CSV table of C-alpha atoms in Angstrom, one decimal:
chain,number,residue,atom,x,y,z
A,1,UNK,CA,0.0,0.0,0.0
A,2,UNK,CA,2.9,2.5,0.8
A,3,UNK,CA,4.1,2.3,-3.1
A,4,UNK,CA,0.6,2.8,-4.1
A,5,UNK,CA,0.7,5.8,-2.3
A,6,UNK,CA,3.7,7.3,-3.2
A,7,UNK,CA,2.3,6.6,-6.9
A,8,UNK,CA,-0.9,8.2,-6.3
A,9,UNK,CA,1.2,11.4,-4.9
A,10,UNK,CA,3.7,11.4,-7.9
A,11,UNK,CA,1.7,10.7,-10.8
A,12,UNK,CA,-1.5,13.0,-10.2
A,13,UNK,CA,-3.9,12.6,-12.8
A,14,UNK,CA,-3.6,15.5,-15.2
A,15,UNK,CA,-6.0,15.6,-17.9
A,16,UNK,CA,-5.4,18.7,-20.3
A,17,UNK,CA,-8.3,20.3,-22.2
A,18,UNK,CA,-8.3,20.6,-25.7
A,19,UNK,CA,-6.1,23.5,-26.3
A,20,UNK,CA,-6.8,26.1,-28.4
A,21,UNK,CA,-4.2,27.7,-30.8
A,22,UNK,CA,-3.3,31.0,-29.0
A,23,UNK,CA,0.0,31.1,-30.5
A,24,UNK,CA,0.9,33.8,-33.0
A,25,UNK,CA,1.2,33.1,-36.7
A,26,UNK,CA,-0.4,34.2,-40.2
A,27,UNK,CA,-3.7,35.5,-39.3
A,28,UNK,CA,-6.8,35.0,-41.5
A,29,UNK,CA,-7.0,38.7,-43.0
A,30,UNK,CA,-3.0,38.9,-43.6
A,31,UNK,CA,-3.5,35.0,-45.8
A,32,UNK,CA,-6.4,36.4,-47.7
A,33,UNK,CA,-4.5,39.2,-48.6
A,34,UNK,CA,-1.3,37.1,-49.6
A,35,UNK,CA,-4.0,34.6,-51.0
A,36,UNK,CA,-6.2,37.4,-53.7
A,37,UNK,CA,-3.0,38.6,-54.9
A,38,UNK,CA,-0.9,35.6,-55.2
A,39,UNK,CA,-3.2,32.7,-56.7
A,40,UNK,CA,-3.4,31.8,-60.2
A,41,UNK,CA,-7.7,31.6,-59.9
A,42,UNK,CA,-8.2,34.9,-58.3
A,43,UNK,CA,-5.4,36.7,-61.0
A,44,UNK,CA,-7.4,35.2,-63.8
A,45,UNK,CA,-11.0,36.1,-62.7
A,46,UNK,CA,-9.2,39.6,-61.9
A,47,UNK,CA,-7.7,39.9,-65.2
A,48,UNK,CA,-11.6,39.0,-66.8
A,49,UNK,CA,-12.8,41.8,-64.9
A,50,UNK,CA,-10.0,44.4,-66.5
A,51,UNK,CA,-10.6,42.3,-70.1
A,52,UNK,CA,-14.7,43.3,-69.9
A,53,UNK,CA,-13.8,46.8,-68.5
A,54,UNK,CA,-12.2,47.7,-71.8
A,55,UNK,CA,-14.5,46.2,-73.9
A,56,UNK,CA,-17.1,48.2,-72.6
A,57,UNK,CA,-14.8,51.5,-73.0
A,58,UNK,CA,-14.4,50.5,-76.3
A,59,UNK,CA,-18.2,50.0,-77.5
A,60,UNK,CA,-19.1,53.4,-75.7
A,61,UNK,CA,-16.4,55.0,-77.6
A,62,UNK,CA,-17.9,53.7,-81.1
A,63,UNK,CA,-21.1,56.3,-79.9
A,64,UNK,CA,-18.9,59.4,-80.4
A,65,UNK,CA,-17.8,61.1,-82.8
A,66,UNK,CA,-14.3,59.6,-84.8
A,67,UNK,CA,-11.5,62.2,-85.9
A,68,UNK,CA,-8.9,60.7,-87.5
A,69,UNK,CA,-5.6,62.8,-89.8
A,70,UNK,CA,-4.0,61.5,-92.9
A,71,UNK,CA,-1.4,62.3,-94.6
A,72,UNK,CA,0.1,61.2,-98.5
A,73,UNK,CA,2.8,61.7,-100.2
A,74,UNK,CA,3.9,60.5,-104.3
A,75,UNK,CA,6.7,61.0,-106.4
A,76,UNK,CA,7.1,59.8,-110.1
A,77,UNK,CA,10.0,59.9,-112.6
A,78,UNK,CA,11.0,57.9,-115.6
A,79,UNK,CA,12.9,58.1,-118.8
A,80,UNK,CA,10.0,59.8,-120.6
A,81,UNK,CA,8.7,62.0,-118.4
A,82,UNK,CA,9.4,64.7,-115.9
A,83,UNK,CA,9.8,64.4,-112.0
A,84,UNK,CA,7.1,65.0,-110.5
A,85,UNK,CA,5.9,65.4,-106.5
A,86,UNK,CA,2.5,66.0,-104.8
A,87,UNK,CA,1.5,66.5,-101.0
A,88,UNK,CA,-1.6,65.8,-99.3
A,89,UNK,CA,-3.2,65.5,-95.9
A,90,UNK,CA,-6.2,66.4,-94.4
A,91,UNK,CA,-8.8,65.6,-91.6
A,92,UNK,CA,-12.2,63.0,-91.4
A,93,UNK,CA,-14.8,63.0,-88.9
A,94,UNK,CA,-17.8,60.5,-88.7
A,95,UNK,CA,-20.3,60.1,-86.8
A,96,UNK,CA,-23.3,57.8,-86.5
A,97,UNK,CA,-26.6,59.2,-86.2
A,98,UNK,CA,-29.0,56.0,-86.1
A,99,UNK,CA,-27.1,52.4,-85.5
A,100,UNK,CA,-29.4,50.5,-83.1
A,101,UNK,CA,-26.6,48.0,-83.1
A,102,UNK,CA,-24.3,50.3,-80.7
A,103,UNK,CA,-26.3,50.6,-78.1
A,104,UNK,CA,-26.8,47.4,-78.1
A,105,UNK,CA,-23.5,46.5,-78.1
A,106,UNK,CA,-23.1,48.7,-75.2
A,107,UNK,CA,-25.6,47.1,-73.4
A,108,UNK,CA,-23.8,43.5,-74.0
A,109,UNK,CA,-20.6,44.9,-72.5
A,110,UNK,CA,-21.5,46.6,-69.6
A,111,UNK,CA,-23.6,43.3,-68.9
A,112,UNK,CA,-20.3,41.3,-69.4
A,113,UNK,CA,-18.5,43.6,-67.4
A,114,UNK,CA,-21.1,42.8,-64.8
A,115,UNK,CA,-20.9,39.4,-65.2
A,116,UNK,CA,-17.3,38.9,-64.9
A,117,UNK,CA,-17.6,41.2,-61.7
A,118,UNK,CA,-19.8,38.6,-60.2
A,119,UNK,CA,-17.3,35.4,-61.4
A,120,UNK,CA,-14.6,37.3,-59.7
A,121,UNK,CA,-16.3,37.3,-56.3
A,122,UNK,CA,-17.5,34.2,-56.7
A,123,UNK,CA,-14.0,33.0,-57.7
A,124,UNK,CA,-13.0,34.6,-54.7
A,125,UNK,CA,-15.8,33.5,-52.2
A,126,UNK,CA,-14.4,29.6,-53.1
A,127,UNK,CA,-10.9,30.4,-52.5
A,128,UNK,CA,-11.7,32.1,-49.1
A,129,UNK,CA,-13.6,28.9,-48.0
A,130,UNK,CA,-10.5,27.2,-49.2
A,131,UNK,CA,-8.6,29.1,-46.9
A,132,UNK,CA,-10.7,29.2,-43.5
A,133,UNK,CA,-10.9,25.2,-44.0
A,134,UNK,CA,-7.4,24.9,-44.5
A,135,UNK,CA,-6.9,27.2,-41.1
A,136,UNK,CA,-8.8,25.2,-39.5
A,137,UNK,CA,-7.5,21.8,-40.4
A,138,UNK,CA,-4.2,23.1,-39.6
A,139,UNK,CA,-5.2,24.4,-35.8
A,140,UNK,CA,-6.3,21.3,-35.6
A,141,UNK,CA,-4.1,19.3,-36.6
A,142,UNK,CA,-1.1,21.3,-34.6
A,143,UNK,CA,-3.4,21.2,-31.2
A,144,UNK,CA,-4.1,17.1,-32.1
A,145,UNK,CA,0.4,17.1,-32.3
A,146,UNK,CA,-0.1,18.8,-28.7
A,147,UNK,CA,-2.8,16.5,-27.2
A,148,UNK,CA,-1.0,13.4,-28.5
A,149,UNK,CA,2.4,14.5,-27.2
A,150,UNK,CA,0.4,14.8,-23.5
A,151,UNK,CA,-1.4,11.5,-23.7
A,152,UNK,CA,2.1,10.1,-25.0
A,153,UNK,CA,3.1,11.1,-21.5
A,154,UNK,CA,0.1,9.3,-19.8
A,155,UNK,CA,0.6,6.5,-21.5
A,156,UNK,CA,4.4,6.1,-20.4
A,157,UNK,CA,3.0,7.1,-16.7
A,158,UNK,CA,0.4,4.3,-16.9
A,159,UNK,CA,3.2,1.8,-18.4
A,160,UNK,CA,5.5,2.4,-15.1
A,161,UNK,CA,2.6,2.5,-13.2
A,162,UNK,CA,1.3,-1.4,-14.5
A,163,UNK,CA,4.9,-2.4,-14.3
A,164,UNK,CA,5.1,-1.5,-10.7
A,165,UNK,CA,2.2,-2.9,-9.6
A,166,UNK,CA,3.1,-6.3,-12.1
A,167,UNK,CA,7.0,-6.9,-10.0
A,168,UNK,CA,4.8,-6.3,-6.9
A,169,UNK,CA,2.3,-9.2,-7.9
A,170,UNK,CA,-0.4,-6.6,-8.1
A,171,UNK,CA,-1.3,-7.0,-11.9
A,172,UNK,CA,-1.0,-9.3,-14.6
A,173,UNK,CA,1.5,-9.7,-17.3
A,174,UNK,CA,-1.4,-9.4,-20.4
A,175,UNK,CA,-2.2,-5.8,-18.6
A,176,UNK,CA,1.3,-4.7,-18.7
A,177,UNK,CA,1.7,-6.1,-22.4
A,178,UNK,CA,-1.5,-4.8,-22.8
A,179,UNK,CA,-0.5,-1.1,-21.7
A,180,UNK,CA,3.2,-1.6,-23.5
A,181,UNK,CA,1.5,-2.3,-26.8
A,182,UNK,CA,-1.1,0.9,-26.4
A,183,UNK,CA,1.8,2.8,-25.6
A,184,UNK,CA,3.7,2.2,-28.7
A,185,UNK,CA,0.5,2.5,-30.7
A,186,UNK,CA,0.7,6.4,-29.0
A,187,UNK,CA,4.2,6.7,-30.7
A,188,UNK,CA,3.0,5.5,-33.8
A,189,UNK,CA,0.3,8.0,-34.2
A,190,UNK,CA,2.3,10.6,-33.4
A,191,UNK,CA,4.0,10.4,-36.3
A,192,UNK,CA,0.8,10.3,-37.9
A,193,UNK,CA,0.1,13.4,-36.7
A,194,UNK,CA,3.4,14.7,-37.6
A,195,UNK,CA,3.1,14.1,-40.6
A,196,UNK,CA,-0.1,15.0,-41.6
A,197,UNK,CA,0.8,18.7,-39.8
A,198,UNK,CA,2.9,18.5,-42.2
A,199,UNK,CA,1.2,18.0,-45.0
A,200,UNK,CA,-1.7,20.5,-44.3
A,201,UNK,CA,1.3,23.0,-43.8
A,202,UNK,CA,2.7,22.7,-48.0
A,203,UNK,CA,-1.0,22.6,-48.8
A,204,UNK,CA,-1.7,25.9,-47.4
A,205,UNK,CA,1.6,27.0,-49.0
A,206,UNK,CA,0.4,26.1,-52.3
A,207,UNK,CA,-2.7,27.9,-52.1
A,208,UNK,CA,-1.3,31.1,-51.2
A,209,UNK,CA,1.0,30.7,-54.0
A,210,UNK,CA,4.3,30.2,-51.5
A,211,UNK,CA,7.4,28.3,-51.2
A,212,UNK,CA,6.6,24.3,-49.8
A,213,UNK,CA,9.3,25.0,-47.0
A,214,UNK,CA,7.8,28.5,-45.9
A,215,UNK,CA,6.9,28.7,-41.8
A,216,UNK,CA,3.0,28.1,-42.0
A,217,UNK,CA,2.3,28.6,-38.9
A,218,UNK,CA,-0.9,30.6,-37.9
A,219,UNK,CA,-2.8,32.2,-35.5
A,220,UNK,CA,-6.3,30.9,-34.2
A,221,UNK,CA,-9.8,31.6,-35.9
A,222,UNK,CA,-11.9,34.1,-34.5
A,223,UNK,CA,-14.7,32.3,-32.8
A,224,UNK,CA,-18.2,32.1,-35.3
A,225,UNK,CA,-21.0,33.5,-34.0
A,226,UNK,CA,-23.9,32.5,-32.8
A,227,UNK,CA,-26.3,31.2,-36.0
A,228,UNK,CA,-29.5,32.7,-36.4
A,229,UNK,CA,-33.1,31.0,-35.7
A,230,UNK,CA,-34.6,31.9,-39.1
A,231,UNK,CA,-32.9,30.9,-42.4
A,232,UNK,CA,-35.5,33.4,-43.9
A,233,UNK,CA,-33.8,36.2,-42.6
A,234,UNK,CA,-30.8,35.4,-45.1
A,235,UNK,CA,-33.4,35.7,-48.3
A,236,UNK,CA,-31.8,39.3,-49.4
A,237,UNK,CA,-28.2,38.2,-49.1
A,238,UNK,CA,-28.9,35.5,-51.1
A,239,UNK,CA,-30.5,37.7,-53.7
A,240,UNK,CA,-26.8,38.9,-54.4
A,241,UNK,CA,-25.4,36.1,-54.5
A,242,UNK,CA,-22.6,36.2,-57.5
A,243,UNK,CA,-23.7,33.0,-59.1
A,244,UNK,CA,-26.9,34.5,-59.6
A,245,UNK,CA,-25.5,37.8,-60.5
A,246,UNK,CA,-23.8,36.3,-63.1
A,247,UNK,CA,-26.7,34.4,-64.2
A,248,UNK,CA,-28.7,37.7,-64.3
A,249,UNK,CA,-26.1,39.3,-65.8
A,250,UNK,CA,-25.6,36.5,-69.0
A,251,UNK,CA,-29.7,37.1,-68.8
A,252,UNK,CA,-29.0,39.9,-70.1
A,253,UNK,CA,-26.3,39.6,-72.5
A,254,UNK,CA,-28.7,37.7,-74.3
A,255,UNK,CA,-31.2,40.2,-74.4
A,256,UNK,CA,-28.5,42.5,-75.9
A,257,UNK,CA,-28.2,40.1,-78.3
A,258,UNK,CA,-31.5,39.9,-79.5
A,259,UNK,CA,-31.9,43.7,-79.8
A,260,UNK,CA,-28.8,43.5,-82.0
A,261,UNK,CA,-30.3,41.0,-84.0
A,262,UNK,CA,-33.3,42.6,-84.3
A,263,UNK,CA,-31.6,46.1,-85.7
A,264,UNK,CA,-30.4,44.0,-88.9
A,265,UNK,CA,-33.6,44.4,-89.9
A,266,UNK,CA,-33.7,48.2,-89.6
A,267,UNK,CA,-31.6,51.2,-91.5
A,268,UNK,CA,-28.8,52.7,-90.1
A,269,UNK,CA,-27.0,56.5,-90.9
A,270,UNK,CA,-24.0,58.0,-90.4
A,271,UNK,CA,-22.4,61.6,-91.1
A,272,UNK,CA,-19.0,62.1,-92.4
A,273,UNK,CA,-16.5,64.7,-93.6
A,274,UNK,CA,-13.4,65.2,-94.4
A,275,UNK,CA,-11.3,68.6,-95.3
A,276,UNK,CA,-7.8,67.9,-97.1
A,277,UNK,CA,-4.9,70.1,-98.2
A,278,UNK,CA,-3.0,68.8,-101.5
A,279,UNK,CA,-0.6,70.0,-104.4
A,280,UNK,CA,2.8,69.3,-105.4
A,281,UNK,CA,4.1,72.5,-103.6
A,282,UNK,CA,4.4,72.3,-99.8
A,283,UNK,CA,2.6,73.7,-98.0
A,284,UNK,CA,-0.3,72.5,-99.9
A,285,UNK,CA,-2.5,75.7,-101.0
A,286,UNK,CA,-5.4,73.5,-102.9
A,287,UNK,CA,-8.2,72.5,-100.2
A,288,UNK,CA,-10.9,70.3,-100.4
A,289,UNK,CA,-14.2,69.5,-98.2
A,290,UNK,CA,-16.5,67.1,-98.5
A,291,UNK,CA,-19.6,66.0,-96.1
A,292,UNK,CA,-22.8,64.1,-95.9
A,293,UNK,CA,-25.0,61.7,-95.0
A,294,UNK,CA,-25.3,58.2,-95.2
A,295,UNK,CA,-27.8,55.8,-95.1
A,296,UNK,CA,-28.4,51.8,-95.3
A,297,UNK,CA,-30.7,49.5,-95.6
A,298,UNK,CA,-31.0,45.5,-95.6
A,299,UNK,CA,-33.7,44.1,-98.4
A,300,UNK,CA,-32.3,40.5,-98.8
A,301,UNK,CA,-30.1,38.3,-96.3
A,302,UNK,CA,-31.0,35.3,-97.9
A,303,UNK,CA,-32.5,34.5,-94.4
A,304,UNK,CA,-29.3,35.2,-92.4
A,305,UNK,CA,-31.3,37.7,-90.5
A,306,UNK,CA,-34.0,35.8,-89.4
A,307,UNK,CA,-31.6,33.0,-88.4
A,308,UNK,CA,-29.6,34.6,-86.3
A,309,UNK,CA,-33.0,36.7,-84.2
A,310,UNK,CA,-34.3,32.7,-83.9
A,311,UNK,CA,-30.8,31.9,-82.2
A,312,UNK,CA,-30.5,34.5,-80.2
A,313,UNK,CA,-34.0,34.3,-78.6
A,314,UNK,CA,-33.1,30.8,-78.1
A,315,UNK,CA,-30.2,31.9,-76.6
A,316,UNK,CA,-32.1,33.8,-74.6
A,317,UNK,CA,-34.3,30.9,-73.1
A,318,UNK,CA,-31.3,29.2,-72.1
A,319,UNK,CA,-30.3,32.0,-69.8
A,320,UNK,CA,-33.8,32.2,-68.7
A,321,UNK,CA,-33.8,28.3,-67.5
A,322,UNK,CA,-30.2,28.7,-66.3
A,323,UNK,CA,-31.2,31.8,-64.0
A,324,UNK,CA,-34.2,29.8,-62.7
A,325,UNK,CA,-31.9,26.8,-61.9
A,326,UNK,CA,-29.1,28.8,-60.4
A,327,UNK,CA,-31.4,30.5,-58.2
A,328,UNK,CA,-32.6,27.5,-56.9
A,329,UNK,CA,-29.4,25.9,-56.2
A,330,UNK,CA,-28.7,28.5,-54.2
A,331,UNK,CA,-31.3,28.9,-52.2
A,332,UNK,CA,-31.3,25.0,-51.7
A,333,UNK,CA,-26.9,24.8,-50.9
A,334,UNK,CA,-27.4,28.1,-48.3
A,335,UNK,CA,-30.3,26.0,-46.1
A,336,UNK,CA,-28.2,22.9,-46.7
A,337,UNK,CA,-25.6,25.0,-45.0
A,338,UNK,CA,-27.9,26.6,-42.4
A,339,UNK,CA,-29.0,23.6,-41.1
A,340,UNK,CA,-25.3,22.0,-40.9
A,341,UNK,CA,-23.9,25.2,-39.4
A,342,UNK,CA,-26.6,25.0,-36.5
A,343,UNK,CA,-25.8,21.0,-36.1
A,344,UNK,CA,-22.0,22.3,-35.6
A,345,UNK,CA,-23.0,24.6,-33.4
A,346,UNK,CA,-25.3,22.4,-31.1
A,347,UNK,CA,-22.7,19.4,-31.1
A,348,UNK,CA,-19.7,21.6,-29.7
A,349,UNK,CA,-21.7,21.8,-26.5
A,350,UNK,CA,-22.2,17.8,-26.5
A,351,UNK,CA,-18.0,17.5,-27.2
A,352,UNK,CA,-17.4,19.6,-23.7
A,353,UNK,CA,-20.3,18.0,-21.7
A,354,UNK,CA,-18.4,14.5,-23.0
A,355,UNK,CA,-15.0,16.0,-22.1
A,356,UNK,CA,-15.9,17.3,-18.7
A,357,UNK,CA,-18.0,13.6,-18.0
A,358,UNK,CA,-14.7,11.7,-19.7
A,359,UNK,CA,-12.5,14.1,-17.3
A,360,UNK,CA,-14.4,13.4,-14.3
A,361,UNK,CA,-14.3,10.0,-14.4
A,362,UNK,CA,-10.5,9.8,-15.7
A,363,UNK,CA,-9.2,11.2,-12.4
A,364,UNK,CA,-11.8,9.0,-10.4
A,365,UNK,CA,-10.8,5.8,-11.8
A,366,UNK,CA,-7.4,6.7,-11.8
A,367,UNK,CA,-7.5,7.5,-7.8
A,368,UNK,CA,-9.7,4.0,-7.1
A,369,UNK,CA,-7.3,1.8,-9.4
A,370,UNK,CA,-4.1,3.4,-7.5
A,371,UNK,CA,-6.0,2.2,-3.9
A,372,UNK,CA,-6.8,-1.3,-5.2
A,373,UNK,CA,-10.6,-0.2,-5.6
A,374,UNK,CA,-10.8,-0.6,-10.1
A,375,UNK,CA,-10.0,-3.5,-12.1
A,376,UNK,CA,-7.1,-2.3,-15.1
A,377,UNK,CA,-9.7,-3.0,-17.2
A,378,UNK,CA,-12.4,-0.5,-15.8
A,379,UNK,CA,-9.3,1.9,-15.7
A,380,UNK,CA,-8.3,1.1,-19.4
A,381,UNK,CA,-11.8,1.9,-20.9
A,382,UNK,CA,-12.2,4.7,-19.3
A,383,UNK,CA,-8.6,6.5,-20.1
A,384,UNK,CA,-9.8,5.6,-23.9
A,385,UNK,CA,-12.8,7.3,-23.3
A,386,UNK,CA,-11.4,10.4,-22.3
A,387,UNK,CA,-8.6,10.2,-25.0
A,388,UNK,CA,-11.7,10.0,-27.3
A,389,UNK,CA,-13.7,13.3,-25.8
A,390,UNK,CA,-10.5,15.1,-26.0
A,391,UNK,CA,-9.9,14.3,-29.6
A,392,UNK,CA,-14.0,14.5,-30.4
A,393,UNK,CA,-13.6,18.3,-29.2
A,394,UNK,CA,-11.0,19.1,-31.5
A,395,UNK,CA,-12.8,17.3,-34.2
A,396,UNK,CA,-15.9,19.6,-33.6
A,397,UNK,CA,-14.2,23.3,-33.1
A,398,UNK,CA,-12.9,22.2,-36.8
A,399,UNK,CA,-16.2,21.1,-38.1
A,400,UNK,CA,-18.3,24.4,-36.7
A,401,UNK,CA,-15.2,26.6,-38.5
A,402,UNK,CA,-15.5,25.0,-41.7
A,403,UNK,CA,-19.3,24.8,-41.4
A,404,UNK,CA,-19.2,28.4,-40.4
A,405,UNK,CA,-16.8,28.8,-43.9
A,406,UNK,CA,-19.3,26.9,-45.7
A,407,UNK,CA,-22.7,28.5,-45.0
A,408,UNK,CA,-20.5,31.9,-45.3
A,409,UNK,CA,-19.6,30.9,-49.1
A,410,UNK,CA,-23.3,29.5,-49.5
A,411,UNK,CA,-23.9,33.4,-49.4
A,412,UNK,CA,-21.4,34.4,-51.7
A,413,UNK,CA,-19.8,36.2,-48.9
């Protein structure tokens, strides 16, 4: 009974909680920074958004007036004739008076500008999930390294402690194999966790566009707030949404496109002039104006016209069942969400209840098994039990983060 005692003073049971990753290290905002300026995807959708920009400054510009200089000069000579040199240069200016296809144009451009506006954020909204998920597999991973490296130590306690009591004739030899063989299963997935640490770090290198071997560590998530009772009450958010944005926006590209179909059928006029200088003396002393009016009009197309209206109204039902479909995806993923973000939320109080119950009965069994009052057998199951809370916690602050991420993106957020 004396060794028992001195045991029970020495090796005093002491069960960590699940610790949380206070440390200091790339915070969220600084990656996402690093992350929209860095990565391939958000570059490209970026680089979409500059492409439509000048497109549509270059449809408005075709509603203006267009001033443009020219300039010429000629020399001929030969055996039979006389050298001879003439100048000339001058000014031209056009502009459209009735072109129903400009504006129209327009209209497409500044609805593709739109459009890749809205696939830039939504480009954007996936790779921000894709970074909140990745935090929070690597805080999790990092505090599972620390939680393994303190039950490593309880499992070496718990190996001296069998050992003792087995050269005392207190235990059996299949406990202390028993507690040996656990113990080296500890080591074993420590290196698991090692390694997968590891790996979690070179993928969040990747994404932000970084060297593989680049410290990755970082600091902990801000807690997620509490969700709300009534998925209802997210019905406007959702409303902007950049898939459907986009899908509203290619709505209406195709209605450009049937306008601009539809002005083939119609006449279109311009005005021009032009003023030029020429002569063979320079400067020039002969001048020269010319303006008026032009005008256009299809009679036969050989059906060209008509085919390309149909096709664009088709075009245009397309978007119309696209829009309708998006929308309903939407609405569908964001409650999908909702509903998983509020299970996230409700289990993390389950995982500390367990932890606490697990805790409780850690340190009593512990105490009863050191006195001779618990079998190793009650003792074992219940040291697993409170191994599995502790890892069961970490498990769900991970899932409500990336269920936070998730319902977040469902928003387009």
């Amino acid at each position: 009974m004396q060794a028992i005692r001195i045991l029970s003073a020495i090796l005093l049971i002491s069960v960590p909680a699940a610790l949380s990753a206070g440390e200091t290290g790339l915070s969220f905002e600084e990656a996402s920074k690093t992350l929209l300026s860095g990565n391939p995807r958000a570059a490209a959708a970026a680089s979409a958004v500059d492409s439509a920009r000048s497109r549509l400054t270059f449809y408005r510009g075709g509603l203006f007036p267009q001033f443009s200089a020219s300039a010429n000069y000629n020399r001929v000579g030969g055996d039979f004739v006389f050298d001879d040199e003439s100048y000339s240069y001058g000014l031209t200016a056009s502009q459209p008076l009735f072109s129903p296809a400009l504006p129209a144009a327009v209209r497409s451009a500044a609805a593709s500008y739109r459009k890749a506006e809205a696939d830039y954020d939504l480009v954007k909204s996936s790779l921000l999930f894709e970074l909140k998920t990745a935090f929070a597999d690597l805080i999790k991973a990092r505090e599972a390294l620390k939680l393994s490296e303190e039950t490593l130590k309880r499992r070496a306690e718990n190996v001296e402690i069998i050992r003792i009591k087995y050269e005392a004739g207190r235990e059996n030899k299949a406990a202390l194999l028993e507690t040996q063989s656990v113990y080296k299963t500890s080591l074993w997935r420590h290196e698991n966790y090692k390694k997968e640490l590891r790996l979690l770090e070179r993928k969040l290198n990747r994404l932000l566009a970084r060297s593989p071997t680049e410290d990755a560590r970082v600091a902990a998530l801000p807690d997620p707030p509490a969700p709300s009772e009534n998925f209802d009450s997210f019905s406007k958010a959702l409303e902007l949404h950049p898939s459907l944005r986009s899908a509203r926006a290619a709505l209406e590209i195709t209605q450009a496109g049937i306008d601009r179909s539809k002005s083939g059928f119609l006449p279109e006029a311009a005005a021009s002039g032009r003023y030029t200088w020429s002569g063979s003396d320079w400067p020039d002393k002969t001048k020269n104006w010319s303006a008026g009016v032009s005008l256009s009009l299809p009679l036969f197309t050989s059906g060209k016209l008509s085919a390309d209206l149909a096709g664009a109204r088709a075009d245009k039902a397309r978007a119309e069942a696209s829009l309708k479909d998006a929308r309903d995806e939407v609405y569908l993923n964001a409650e999908d969400f909702f509903l998983s973000l509020r299970q996230a939320w409700a289990f993390i109080d389950v995982a500390k209840t367990s932890l606490d119950s697990a805790n409780a009965r850690a340190w009593l069994l512990r105490k009863q098994y050191l006195a001779g009052q618990a079998s190793y057998f009650e003792w074992r199951n219940v040291e697993e039990q409170l191994i599995g809370a502790e890892n069961q916690l970490l498990s769900a602050r991970r899932d409500l983060a990336a269920a936070h991420a998730a319902f977040v993106k469902s928003l387009g957020e």
